Each structure stands twice: as C-alpha cells, then as structure tokens.
PDB file of C-alpha atoms in Angstrom:
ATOM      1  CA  UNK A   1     246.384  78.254 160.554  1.00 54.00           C
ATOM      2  CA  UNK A   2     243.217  80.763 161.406  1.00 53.00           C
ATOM      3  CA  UNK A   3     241.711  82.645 158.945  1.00 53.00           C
ATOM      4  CA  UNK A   4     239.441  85.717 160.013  1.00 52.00           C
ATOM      5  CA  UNK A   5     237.028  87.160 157.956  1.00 50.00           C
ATOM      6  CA  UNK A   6     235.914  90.519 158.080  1.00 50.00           C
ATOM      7  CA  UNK A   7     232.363  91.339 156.641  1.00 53.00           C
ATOM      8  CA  UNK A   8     231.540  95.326 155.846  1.00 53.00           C
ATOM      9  CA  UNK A   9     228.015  95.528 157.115  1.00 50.00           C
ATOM     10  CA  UNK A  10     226.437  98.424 154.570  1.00 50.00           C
ATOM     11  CA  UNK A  11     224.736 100.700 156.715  1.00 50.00           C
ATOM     12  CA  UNK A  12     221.496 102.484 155.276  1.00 52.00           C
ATOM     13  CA  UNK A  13     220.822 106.168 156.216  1.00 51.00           C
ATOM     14  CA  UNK A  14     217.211 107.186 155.851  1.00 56.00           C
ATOM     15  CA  UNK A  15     217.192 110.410 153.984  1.00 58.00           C
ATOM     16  CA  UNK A  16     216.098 112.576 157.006  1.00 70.00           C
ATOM     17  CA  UNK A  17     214.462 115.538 155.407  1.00 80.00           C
ATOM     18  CA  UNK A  18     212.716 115.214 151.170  1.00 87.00           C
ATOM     19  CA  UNK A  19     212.606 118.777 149.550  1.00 89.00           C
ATOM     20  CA  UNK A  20     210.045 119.959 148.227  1.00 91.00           C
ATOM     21  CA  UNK A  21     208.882 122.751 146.223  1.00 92.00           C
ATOM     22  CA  UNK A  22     205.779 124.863 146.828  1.00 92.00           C
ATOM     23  CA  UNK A  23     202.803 124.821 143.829  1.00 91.00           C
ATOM     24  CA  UNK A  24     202.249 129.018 144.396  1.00 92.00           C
ATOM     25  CA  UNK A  25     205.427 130.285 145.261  1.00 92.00           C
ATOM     26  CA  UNK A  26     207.921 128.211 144.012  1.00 89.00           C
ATOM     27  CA  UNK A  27     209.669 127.974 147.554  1.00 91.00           C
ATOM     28  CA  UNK A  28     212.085 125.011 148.095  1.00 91.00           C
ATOM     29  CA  UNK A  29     211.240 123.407 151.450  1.00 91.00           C
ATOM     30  CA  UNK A  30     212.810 120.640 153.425  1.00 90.00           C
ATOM     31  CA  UNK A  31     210.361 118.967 155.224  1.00 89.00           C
ATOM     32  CA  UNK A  32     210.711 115.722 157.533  1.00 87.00           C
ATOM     33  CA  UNK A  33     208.479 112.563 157.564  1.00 82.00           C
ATOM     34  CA  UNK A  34     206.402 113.500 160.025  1.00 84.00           C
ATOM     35  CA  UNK A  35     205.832 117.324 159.024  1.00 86.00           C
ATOM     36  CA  UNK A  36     203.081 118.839 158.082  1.00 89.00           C
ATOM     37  CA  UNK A  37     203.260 119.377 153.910  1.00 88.00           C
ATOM     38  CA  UNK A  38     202.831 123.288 153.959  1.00 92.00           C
ATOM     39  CA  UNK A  39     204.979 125.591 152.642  1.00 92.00           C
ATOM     40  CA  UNK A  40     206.750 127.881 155.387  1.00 91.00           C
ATOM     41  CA  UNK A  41     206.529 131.000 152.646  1.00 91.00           C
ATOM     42  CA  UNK A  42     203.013 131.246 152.126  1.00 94.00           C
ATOM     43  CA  UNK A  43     201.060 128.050 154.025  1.00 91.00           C
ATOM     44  CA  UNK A  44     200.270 126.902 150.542  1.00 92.00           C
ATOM     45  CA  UNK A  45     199.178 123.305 150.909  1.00 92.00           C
ATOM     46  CA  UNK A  46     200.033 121.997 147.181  1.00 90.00           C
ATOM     47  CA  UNK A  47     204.080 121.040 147.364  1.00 89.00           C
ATOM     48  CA  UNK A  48     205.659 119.502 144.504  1.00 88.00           C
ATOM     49  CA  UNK A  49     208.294 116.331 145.544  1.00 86.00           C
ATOM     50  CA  UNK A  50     211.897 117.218 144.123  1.00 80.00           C
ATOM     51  CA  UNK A  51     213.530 114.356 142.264  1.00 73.00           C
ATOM     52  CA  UNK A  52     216.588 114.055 140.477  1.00 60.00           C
ATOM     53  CA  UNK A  53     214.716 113.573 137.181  1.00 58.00           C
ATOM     54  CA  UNK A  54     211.268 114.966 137.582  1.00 59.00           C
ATOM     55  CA  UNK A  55     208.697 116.726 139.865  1.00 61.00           C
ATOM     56  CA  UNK A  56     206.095 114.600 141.732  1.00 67.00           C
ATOM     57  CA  UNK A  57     202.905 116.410 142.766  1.00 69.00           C
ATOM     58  CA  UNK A  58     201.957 116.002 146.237  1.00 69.00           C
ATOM     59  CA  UNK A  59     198.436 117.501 148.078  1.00 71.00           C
ATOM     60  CA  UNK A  60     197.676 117.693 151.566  1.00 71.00           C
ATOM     61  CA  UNK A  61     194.465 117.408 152.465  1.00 64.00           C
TER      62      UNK A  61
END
C-alpha cells in the first residue's frame, strides 16, 4: 500500500501597483514600489494611500 500526499503550496502575489489619490486634485494614481510619489495630473507631491477602509496620508519629500 503507498499513500501520496499532495500539499497545495499557497502562493503570495505582491500587490504590484498601491493606488493612490492626489492631496490637490483628487486624481487616482497607480503607482509601483519603486515610483516616484507624484501625481501624473498635476506633479503634486502630497498623495493620499487608498485603503479599503480609510485614507492614509503619504508626503514625499
């Protein structure tokens, strides 16, 4: 008698691009990690992070 067991690795996907949403203009922007946080409306530098349940502020310097 063999018994084989089959495990289901869980694979993670890293969220590839956050959105974003601009402090001025109210633009929603997807930006990557590595991109710079301005807004691609009006190069506003102030970009608010978009959650499910709230807003989290976010300034580049």
């Amino acid at each position: 008698m063999v018994c084989v067991f089959v495990m289901k690795k869980k694979i993670n996907n890293p969220i590839s691009s956050i959105e974003y949403i601009c402090a001025k203009c109210g633009t929603v922007n997807e930006l990557n990690i590595n991109d710079d946080y301005i807004c691609s409306n009006c190069l506003f530098r102030i970009l608010y992070k978009k959650k499910r349940i709230g807003i989290k502020k976010i300034i580049a310097i």
